[in-house]
Coordinates of C-alpha atoms in Angstrom, one line a residue:
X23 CA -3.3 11.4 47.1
X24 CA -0.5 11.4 44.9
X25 CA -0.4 14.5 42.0
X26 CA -1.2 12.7 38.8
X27 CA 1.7 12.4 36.4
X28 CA 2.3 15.8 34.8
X29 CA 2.8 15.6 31.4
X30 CA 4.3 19.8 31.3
X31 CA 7.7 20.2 30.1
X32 CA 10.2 21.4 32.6
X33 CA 9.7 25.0 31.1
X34 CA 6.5 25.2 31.3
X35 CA 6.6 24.0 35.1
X36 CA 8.8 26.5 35.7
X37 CA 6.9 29.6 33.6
X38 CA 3.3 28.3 36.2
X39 CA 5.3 28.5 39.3
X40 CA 6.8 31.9 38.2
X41 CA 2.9 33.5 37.5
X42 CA 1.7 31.4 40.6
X43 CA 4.5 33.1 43.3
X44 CA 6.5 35.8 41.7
X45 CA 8.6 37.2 44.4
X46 CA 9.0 33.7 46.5
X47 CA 13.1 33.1 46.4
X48 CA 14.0 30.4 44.0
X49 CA 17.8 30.5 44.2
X50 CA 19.6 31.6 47.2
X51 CA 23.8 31.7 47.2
X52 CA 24.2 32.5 50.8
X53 CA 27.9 33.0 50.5
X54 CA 27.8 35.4 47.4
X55 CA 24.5 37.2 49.0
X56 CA 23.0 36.7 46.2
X57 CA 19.1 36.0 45.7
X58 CA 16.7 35.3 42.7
X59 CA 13.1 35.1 43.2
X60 CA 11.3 32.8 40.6
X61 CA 9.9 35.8 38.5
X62 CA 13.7 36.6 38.1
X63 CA 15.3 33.8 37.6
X64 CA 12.4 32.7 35.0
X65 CA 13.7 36.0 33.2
X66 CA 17.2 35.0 33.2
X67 CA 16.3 32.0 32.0
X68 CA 14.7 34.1 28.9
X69 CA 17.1 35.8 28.3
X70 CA 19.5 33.2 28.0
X71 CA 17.3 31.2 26.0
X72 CA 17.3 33.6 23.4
X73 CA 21.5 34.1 23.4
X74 CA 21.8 30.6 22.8
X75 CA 19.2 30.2 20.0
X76 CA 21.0 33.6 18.7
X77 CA 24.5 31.8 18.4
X78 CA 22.6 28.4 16.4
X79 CA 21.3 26.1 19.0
X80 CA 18.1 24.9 18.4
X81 CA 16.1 21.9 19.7
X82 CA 17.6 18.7 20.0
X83 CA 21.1 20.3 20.0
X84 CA 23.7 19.4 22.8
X85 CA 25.2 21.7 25.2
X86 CA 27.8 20.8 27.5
X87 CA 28.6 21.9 31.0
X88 CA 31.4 21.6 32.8
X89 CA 31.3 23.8 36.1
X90 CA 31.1 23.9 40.0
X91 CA 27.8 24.8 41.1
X92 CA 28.3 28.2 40.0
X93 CA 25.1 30.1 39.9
X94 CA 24.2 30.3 36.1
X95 CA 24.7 26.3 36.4
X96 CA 20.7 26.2 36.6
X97 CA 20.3 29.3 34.2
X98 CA 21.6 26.9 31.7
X99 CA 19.8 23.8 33.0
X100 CA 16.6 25.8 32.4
X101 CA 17.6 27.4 29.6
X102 CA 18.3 24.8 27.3
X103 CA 15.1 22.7 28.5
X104 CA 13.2 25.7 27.3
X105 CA 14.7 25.8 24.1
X106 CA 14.3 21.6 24.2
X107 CA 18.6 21.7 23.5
X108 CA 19.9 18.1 25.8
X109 CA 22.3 19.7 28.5
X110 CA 25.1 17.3 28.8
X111 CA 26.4 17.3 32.4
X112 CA 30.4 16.7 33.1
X113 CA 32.2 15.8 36.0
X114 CA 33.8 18.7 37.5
X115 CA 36.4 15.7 39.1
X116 CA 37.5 14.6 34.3
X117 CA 40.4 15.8 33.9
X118 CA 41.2 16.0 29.8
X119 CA 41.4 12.8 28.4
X120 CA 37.5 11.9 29.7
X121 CA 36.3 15.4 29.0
X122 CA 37.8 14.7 25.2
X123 CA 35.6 11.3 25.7
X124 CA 32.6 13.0 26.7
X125 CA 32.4 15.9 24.4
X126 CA 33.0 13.4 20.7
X127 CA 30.9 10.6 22.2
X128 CA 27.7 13.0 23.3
X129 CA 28.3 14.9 19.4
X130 CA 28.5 18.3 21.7
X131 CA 27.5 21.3 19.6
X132 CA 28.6 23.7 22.7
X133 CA 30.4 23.2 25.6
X134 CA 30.2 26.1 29.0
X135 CA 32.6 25.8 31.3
X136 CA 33.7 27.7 34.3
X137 CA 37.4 28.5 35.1
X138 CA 38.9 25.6 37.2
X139 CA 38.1 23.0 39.6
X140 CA 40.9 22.5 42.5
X141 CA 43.5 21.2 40.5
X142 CA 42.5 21.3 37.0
X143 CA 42.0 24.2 35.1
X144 CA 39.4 24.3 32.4
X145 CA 40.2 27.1 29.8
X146 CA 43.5 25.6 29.5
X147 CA 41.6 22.3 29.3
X148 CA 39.6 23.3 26.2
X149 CA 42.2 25.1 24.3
X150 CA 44.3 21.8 24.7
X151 CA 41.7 20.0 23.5
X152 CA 40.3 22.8 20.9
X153 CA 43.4 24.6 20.2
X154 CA 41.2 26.3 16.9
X155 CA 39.7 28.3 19.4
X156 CA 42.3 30.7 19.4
X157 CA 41.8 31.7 15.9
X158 CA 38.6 30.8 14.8
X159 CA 35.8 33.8 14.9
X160 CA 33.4 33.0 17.6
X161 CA 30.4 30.8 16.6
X162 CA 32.1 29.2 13.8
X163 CA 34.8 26.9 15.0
X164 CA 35.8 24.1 12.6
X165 CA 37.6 21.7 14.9
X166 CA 39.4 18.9 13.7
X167 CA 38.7 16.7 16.9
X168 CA 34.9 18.0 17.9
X169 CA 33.4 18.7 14.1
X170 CA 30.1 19.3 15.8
X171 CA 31.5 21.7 18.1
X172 CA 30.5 25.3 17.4
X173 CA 30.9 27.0 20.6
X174 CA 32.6 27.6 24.0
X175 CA 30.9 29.4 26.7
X176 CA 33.2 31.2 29.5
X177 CA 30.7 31.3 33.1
X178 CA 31.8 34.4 34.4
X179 CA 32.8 38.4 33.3
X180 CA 36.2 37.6 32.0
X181 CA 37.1 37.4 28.0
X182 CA 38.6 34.4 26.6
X183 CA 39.7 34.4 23.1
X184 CA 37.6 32.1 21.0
X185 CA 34.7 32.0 24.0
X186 CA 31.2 34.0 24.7
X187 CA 30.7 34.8 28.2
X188 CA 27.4 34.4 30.2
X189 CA 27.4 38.1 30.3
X190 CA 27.4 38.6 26.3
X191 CA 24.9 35.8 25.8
X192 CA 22.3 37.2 28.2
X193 CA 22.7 40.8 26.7
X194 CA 22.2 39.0 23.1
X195 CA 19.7 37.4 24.3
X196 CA 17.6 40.4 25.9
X197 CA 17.9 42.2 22.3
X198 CA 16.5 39.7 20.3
X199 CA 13.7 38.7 19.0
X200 CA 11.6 36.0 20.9
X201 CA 9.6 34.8 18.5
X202 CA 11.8 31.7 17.7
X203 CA 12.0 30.8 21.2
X204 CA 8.2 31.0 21.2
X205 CA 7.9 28.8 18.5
X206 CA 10.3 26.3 19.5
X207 CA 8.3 26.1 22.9
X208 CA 5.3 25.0 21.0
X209 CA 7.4 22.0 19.1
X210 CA 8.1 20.7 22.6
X211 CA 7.1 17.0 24.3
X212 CA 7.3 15.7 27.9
X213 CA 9.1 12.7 26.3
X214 CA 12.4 14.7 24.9
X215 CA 15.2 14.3 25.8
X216 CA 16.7 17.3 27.5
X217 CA 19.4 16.0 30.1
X218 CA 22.3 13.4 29.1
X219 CA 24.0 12.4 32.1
X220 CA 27.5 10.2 32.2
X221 CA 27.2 7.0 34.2
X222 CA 31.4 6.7 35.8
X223 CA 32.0 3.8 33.9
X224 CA 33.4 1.1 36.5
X225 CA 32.8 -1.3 33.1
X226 CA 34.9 0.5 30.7
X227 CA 33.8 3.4 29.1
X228 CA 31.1 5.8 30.8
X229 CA 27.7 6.1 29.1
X230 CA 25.2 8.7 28.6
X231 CA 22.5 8.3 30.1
X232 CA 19.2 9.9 28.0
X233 CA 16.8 11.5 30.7
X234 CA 13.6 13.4 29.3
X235 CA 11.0 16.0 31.0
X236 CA 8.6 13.5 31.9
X237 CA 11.7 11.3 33.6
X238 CA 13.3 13.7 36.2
X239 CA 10.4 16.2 36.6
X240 CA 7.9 13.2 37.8
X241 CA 10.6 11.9 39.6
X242 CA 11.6 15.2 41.3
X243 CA 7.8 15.5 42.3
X244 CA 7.6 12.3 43.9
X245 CA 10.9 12.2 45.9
X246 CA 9.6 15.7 47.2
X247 CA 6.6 14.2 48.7
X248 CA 7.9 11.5 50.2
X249 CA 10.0 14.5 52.7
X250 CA 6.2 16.1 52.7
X251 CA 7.8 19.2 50.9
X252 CA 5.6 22.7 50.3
X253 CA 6.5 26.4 49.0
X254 CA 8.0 26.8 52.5
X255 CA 10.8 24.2 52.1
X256 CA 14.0 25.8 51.9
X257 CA 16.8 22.9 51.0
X258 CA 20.5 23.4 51.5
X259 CA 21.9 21.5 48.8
X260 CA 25.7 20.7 49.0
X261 CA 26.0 17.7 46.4
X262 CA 27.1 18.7 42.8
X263 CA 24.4 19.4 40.1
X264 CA 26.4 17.7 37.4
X265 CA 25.0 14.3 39.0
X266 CA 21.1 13.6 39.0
X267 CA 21.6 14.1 43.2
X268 CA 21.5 17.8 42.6
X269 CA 19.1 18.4 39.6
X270 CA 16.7 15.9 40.4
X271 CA 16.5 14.9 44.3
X272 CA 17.6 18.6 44.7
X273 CA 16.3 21.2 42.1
X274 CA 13.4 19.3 40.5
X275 CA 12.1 18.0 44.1
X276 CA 11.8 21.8 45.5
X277 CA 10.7 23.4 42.1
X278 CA 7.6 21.4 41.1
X279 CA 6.8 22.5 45.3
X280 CA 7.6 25.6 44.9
X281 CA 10.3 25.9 47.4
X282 CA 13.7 27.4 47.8
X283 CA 17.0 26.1 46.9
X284 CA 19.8 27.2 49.2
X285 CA 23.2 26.8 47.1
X286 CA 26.7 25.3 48.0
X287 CA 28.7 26.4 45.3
X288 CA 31.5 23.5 46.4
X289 CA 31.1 21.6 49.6
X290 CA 32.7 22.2 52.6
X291 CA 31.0 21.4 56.0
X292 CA 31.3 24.8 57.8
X293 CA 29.5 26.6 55.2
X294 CA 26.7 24.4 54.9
X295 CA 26.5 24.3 58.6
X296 CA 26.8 28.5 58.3
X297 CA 24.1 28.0 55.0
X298 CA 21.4 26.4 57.3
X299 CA 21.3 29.1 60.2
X300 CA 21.6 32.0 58.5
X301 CA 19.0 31.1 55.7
X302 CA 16.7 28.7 58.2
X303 CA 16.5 25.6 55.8
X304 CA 14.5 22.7 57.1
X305 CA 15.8 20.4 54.8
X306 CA 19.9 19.3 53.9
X307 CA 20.9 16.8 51.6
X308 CA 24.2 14.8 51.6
X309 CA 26.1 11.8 51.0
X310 CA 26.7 9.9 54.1
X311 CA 30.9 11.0 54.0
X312 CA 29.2 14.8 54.0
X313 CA 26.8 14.5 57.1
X314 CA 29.7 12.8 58.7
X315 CA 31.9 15.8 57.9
X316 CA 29.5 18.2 59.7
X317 CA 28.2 16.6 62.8
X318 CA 32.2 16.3 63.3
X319 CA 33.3 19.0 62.7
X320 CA 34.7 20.9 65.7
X321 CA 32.4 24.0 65.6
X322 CA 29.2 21.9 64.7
X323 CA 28.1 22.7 68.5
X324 CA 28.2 26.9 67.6
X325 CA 25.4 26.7 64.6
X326 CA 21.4 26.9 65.0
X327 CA 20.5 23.5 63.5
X328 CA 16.7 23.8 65.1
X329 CA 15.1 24.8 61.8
X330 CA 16.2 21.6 59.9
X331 CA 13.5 18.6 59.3
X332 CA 14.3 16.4 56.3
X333 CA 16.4 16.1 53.5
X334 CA 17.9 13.2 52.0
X335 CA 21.1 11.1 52.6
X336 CA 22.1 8.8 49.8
X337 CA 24.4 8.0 47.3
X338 CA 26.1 5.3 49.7
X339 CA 25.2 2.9 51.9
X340 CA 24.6 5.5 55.6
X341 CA 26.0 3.6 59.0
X342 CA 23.3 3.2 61.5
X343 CA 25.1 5.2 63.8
X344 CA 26.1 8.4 61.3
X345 CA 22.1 8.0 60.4
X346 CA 21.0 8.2 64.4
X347 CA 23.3 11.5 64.9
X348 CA 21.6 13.5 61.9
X349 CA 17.8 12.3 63.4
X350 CA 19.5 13.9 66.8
X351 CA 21.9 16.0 66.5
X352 CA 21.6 18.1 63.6
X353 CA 17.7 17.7 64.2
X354 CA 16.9 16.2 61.3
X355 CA 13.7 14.1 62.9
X356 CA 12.1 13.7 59.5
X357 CA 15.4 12.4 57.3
X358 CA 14.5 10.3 54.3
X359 CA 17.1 7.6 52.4
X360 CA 16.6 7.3 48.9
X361 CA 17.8 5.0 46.3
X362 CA 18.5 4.3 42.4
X363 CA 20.6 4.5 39.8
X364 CA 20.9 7.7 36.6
X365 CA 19.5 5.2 34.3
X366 CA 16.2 5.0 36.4
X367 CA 16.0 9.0 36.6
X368 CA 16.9 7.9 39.7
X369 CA 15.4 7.4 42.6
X370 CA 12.8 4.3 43.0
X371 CA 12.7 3.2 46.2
X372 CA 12.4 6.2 49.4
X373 CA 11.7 5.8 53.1
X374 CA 9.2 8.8 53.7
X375 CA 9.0 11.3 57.1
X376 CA 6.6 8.9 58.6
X377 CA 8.6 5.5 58.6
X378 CA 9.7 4.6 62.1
X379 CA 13.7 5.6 62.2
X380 CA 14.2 1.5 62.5
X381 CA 13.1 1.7 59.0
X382 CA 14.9 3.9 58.1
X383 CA 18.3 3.0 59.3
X384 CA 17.6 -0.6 57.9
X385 CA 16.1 0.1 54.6
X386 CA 15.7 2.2 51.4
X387 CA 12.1 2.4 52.0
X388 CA 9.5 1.4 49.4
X389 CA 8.8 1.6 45.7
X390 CA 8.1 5.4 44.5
X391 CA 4.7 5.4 43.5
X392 CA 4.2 4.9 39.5
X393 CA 7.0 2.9 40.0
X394 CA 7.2 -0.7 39.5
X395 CA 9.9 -2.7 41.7
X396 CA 10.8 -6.6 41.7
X397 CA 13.6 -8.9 43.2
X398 CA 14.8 -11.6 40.7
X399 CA 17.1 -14.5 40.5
X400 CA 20.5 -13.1 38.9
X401 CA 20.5 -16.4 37.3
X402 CA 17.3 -17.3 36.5
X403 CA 15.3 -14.2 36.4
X404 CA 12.5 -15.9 38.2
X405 CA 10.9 -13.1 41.1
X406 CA 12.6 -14.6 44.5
X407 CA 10.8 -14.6 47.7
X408 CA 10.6 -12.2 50.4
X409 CA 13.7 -11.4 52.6
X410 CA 15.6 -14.1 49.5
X411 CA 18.3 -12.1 48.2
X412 CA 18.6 -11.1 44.5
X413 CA 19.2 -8.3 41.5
X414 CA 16.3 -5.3 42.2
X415 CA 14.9 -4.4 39.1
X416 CA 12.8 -1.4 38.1
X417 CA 10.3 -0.1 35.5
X418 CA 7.9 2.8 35.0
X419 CA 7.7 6.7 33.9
X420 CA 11.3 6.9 35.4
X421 CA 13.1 4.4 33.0
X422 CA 16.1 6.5 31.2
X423 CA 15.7 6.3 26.9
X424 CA 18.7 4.6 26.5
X425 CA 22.5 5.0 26.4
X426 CA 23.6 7.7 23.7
X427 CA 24.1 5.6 20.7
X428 CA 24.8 2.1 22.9
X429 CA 22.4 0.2 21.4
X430 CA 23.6 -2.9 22.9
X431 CA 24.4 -1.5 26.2
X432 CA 20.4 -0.6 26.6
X433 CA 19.2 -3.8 25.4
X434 CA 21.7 -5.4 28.3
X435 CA 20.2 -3.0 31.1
X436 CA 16.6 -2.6 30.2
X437 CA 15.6 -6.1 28.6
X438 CA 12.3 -6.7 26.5
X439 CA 9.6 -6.2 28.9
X440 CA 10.6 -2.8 29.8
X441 CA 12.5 -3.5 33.2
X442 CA 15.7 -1.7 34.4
X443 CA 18.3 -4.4 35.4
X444 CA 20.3 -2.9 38.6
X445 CA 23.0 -4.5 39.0
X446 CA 22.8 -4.2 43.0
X447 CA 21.6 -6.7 45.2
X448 CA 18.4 -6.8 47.7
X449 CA 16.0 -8.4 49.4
X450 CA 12.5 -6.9 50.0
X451 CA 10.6 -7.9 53.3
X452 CA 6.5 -8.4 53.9
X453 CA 6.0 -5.1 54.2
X454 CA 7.4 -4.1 50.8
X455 CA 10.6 -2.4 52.3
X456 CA 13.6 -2.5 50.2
X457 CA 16.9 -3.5 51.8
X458 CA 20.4 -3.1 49.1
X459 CA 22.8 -5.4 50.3
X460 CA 25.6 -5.0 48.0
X461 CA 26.3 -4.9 44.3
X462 CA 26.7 -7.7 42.3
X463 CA 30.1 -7.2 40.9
X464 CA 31.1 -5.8 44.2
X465 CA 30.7 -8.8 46.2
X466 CA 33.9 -10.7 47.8
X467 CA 34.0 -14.1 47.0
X468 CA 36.3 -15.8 49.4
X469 CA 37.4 -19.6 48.4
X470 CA 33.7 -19.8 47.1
X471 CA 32.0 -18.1 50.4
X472 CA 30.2 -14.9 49.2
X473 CA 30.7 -11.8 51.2
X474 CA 29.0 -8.6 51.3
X475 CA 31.2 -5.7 52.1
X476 CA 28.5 -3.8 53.4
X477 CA 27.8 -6.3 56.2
X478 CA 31.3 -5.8 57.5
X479 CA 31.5 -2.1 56.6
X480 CA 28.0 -1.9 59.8
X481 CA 29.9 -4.2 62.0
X482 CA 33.2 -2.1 61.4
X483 CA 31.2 1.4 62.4
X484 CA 30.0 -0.3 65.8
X485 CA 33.7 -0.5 67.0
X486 CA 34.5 2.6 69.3
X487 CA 36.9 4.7 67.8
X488 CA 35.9 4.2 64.4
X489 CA 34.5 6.4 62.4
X490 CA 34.4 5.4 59.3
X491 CA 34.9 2.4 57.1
X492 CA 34.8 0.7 53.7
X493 CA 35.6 -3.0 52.8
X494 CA 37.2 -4.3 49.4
X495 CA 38.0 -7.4 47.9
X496 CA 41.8 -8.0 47.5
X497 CA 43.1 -10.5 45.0
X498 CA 44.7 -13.7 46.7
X499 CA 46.6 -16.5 45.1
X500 CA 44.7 -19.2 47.7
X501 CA 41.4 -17.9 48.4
X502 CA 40.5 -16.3 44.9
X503 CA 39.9 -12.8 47.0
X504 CA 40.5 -11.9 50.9
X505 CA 38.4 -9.1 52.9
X506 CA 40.2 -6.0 53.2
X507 CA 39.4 -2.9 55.0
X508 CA 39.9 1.0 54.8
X509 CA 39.3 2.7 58.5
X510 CA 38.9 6.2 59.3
X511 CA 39.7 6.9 63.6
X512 CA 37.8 9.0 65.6
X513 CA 39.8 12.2 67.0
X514 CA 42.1 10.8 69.6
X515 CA 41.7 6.9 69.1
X516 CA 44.7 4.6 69.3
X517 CA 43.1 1.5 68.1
X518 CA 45.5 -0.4 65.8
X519 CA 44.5 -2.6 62.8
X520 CA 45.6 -5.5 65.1
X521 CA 43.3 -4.4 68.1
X522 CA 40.3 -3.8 65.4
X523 CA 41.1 -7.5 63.7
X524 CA 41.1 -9.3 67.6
X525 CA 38.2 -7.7 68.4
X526 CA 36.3 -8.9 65.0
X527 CA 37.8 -12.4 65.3
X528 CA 35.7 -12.0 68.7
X529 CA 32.1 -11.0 66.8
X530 CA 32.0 -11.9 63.4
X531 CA 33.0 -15.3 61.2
X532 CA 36.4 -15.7 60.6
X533 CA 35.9 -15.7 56.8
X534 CA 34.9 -12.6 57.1
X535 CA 37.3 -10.5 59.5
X536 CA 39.3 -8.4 57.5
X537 CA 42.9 -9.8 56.5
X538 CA 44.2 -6.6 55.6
X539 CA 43.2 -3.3 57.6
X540 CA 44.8 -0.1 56.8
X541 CA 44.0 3.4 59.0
X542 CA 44.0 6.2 56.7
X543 CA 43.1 9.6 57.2
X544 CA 40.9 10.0 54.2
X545 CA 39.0 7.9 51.1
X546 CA 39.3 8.9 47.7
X547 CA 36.1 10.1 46.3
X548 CA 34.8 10.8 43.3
X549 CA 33.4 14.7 42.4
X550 CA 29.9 13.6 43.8
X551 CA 31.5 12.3 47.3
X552 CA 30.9 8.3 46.9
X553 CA 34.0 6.4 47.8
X554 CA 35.9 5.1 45.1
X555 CA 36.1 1.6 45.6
X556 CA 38.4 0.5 43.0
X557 CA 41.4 2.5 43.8
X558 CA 40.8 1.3 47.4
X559 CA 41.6 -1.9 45.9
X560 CA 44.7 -0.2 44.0
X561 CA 46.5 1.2 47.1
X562 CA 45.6 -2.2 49.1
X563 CA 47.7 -3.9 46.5
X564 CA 50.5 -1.3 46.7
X565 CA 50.2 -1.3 50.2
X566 CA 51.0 -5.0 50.6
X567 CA 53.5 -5.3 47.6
X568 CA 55.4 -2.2 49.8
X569 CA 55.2 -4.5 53.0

């Protein structure tokens, strides 16, 4: 039976699991050797509770933050859910003109931030952005740009003029008073909102996303069960918190089981492969590019992968053959797919540990429970039949608020009967398995024949000596749009994008063999690790205007 809904705030979850197993590990950093158990970490969380409601933010307030997955990443998470403040997540991948976008749109009251992100570096960033920092006393900024903006937090020891750091706010905070934080506990609802979350915006600006308690605890619950989680779970997770991936699939999925998370502060295959033996996981999460990264890389062979048993891979369409190597080589027998979108909190559909592995190489599983799911006509809106293609649409516990002060966008994705409008296309079989067959605005249309990239993309991944690849549409005077595709090569292939297009002409309809393949080494990807599809499109165009 599934757990009824809980109606506790994420807090209060979090205080029950603390009295229920004190000393069981929470948080491990395997790297760093570092360890909280959930008695400790629910102190930290305290603690910094209390420095942020001694600096001025209070319920409903939003907080910013803008960091790798740096350990006091989920002392804030918590932190501000306990206060009921709405933590605003960032792409650690903005660079300063979206990170100006983000912080007026989302009326940010306090930004944290840690020092850099590969190229980028953050505290120069904000005082670029904020240059009153430098001179304003602490806690009182008056910025020009950001009027709401009171306060920047630096994650980490050093001083930055203008900034707390996380080790001032958590000494504040164990000298004061708690009877405000008390208060404010009592003032809280499941249905707050307490995590804002920017969609990318691949149709113009990006959005954010309102998520409450009731959203992404539920839904953490529920994708938990479907990988039969318990208290003895330990999860490596390599994805980025900023993106519902991490908090929800990741942290909220092993907390309301009461298991351990094992942290990647910033992915990179050998430590997770390092992560899993020394700290036994049995369950690793990933975006398809990510498991691929592992099971290839050259010392994969030399690491204890027997204690592994589920996870997740999503994020991106898997290949067959990528998803049949993690079920055998990396001995993840009991591997789930999941699928959704922010706006739906954001899983829906999930294969579970008991699907037979055709299922789930072929589908995204079946409807979360709670949830409802329907196929419609894009046109029409009328429900189509099974295995008839069409936009999946969502509705339940899981739908987000709304867009922060888009009105109109909301109304266009959830319309007046409550359901959550997609955008990607599906079909659904007898059985009620879900299959995603491509999105509606990514589709090729070739001289009026509609292709789905995706089809291609699992023909592509059959042909040895590739080992990876991703199809675009590429404008085209005559046809409107011609199929293009990006290809990754096995270790020691020759094929050549003539050998791959003779081949194709051989097994697939001409309309559909790519006109364009190009062999590159590597995709660009955004912060999260999905392939950026549009600036594949970009270089094709260069590509060809070069040749």
């Amino acid at each position: 039976m599934s757990m009824p809904f809980t109606k506790a705030t994420i807090g209060e979850f979090f205080e029950e699991q603390a009295r229920k197993d004190p000393n069981r590990d929470f948080i491990v950093y395997p790297d760093r050797n570092l360890r909280f158990s959930y008695s400790e970490f629910n102190d930290r969380v305290d603690d910094l509770a209390n420095g942020l409601i001694s600096i001025g933010i209070t319920k409903g307030d939003h907080v910013g933050i803008w960091a790798r997955n740096v350990p006091d990443w989920l002392t804030f998470l918590f932190a501000t859910a306990r206060i009921g403040a709405v933590l605003v997540t960032v792409n650690t991948a903005y660079k300063s003109h979206e990170l100006a976008y983000v912080m007026k749109q989302s009326d940010m009251k306090a930004i944290a931030i840690v020092d850099r992100f590969r190229d980028v570096d953050y505290v120069e960033t904000i005082y670029e952005l904020v240059p009153e920092l430098k001179t304003c006393k602490r806690g009182n900024l008056n910025s020009k740009g950001y009027p709401k903006l009171e306060s920047v937090i630096f994650i980490g020891q050093e001083k930055h003029r203008g900034m707390y750091n996380t080790a001032e706010m958590l000494l504040l905070g164990k000298h004061s008073e708690s009877e405000e934080l008390d208060s404010l506990k009592g003032t809280l609802d499941c249905k707050d909102v307490i995590n804002m979350q920017y969609t990318s915006g691949t149709t113009g600006f990006p959005k954010g996303v309102m998520l409450t308690h009731e959203n992404i605890l539920n839904n953490g619950y529920y994708i938990g069960e479907r990988q039969k989680f318990t208290e003895d779970d330990r999860l490596c997770l390599p994805v980025p918190l900023f993106h519902c991936f991490g908090i929800v699939l990741g942290v909220l999925a092993t907390l309301t089981h009461g298991g351990t998370l094992v942290m990647i502060e910033l992915f990179d295959p050998l430590l997770v492969l390092a992560a899993v033996q020394k700290e036994k996981c049995t369950a690793l999460y990933g975006v398809p590019t990510m498991f691929i990264a592992e099971f290839s890389h050259p010392m994969f062979k030399m690491f204890d992968m027997s204690s592994l048993r589920t996870g997740i891979m999503a994020g991106s369409p898997c290949p067959i053959e990528a998803m049949k190597k993690v079920i055998d080589e990396m001995n993840c027998k009991d591997i789930t797919i999941a699928y959704g979108l922010t706006e739906a909190s954001p899983v829906f559909t999930q294969t579970s540990t008991n699907d037979p592995i055709e299922r789930r190489v072929s589908t995204v599983g079946t409807s979360l429970e709670h949830i409802d799911v329907k196929i419609v006509d894009s046109e029409t809106g009328e429900i189509v039949g099974p295995n008839e293609q069409g936009e999946i649409c969502c509705r339940g516990y899981n739908v987000m608020k709304g867009y922060y002060k888009m009105p109109e966008m909301t109304n266009r994705a959830i319309d007046k009967d409550g359901w959550l409008h997609s955008g990607d296309l599906a079909t659904v079989d007898e059985d009620g398995y879900y299959r995603i067959t491509g999105r509606i605005k990514d589709m090729i249309i070739r001289g009026g024949e509609n292709i789905y990239p995706r089809e291609i993309e699992e023909f592509l991944y059959t042909i040895e000596g590739i080992k990876d690849a991703q199809v675009i549409g590429i404008p085209d005077e005559k046809y409107g749009e011609i199929v293009g595709a990006f290809v990754v090569l096995k270790e020691g292939s020759k094929l050549t994008p003539e050998d791959i297009r003779d081949f194709s002409i051989t097994k697939i309809a001409r309309y559909k063999v790519p006109k364009h393949i190009f062999i590159v080494d590597e995709y660009p990807l955004t912060a999260s690790g999905k392939v950026q599809k549009f600036k594949l499109r970009e270089m094709a165009v260069e590509l060809m205007e070069e040749n």
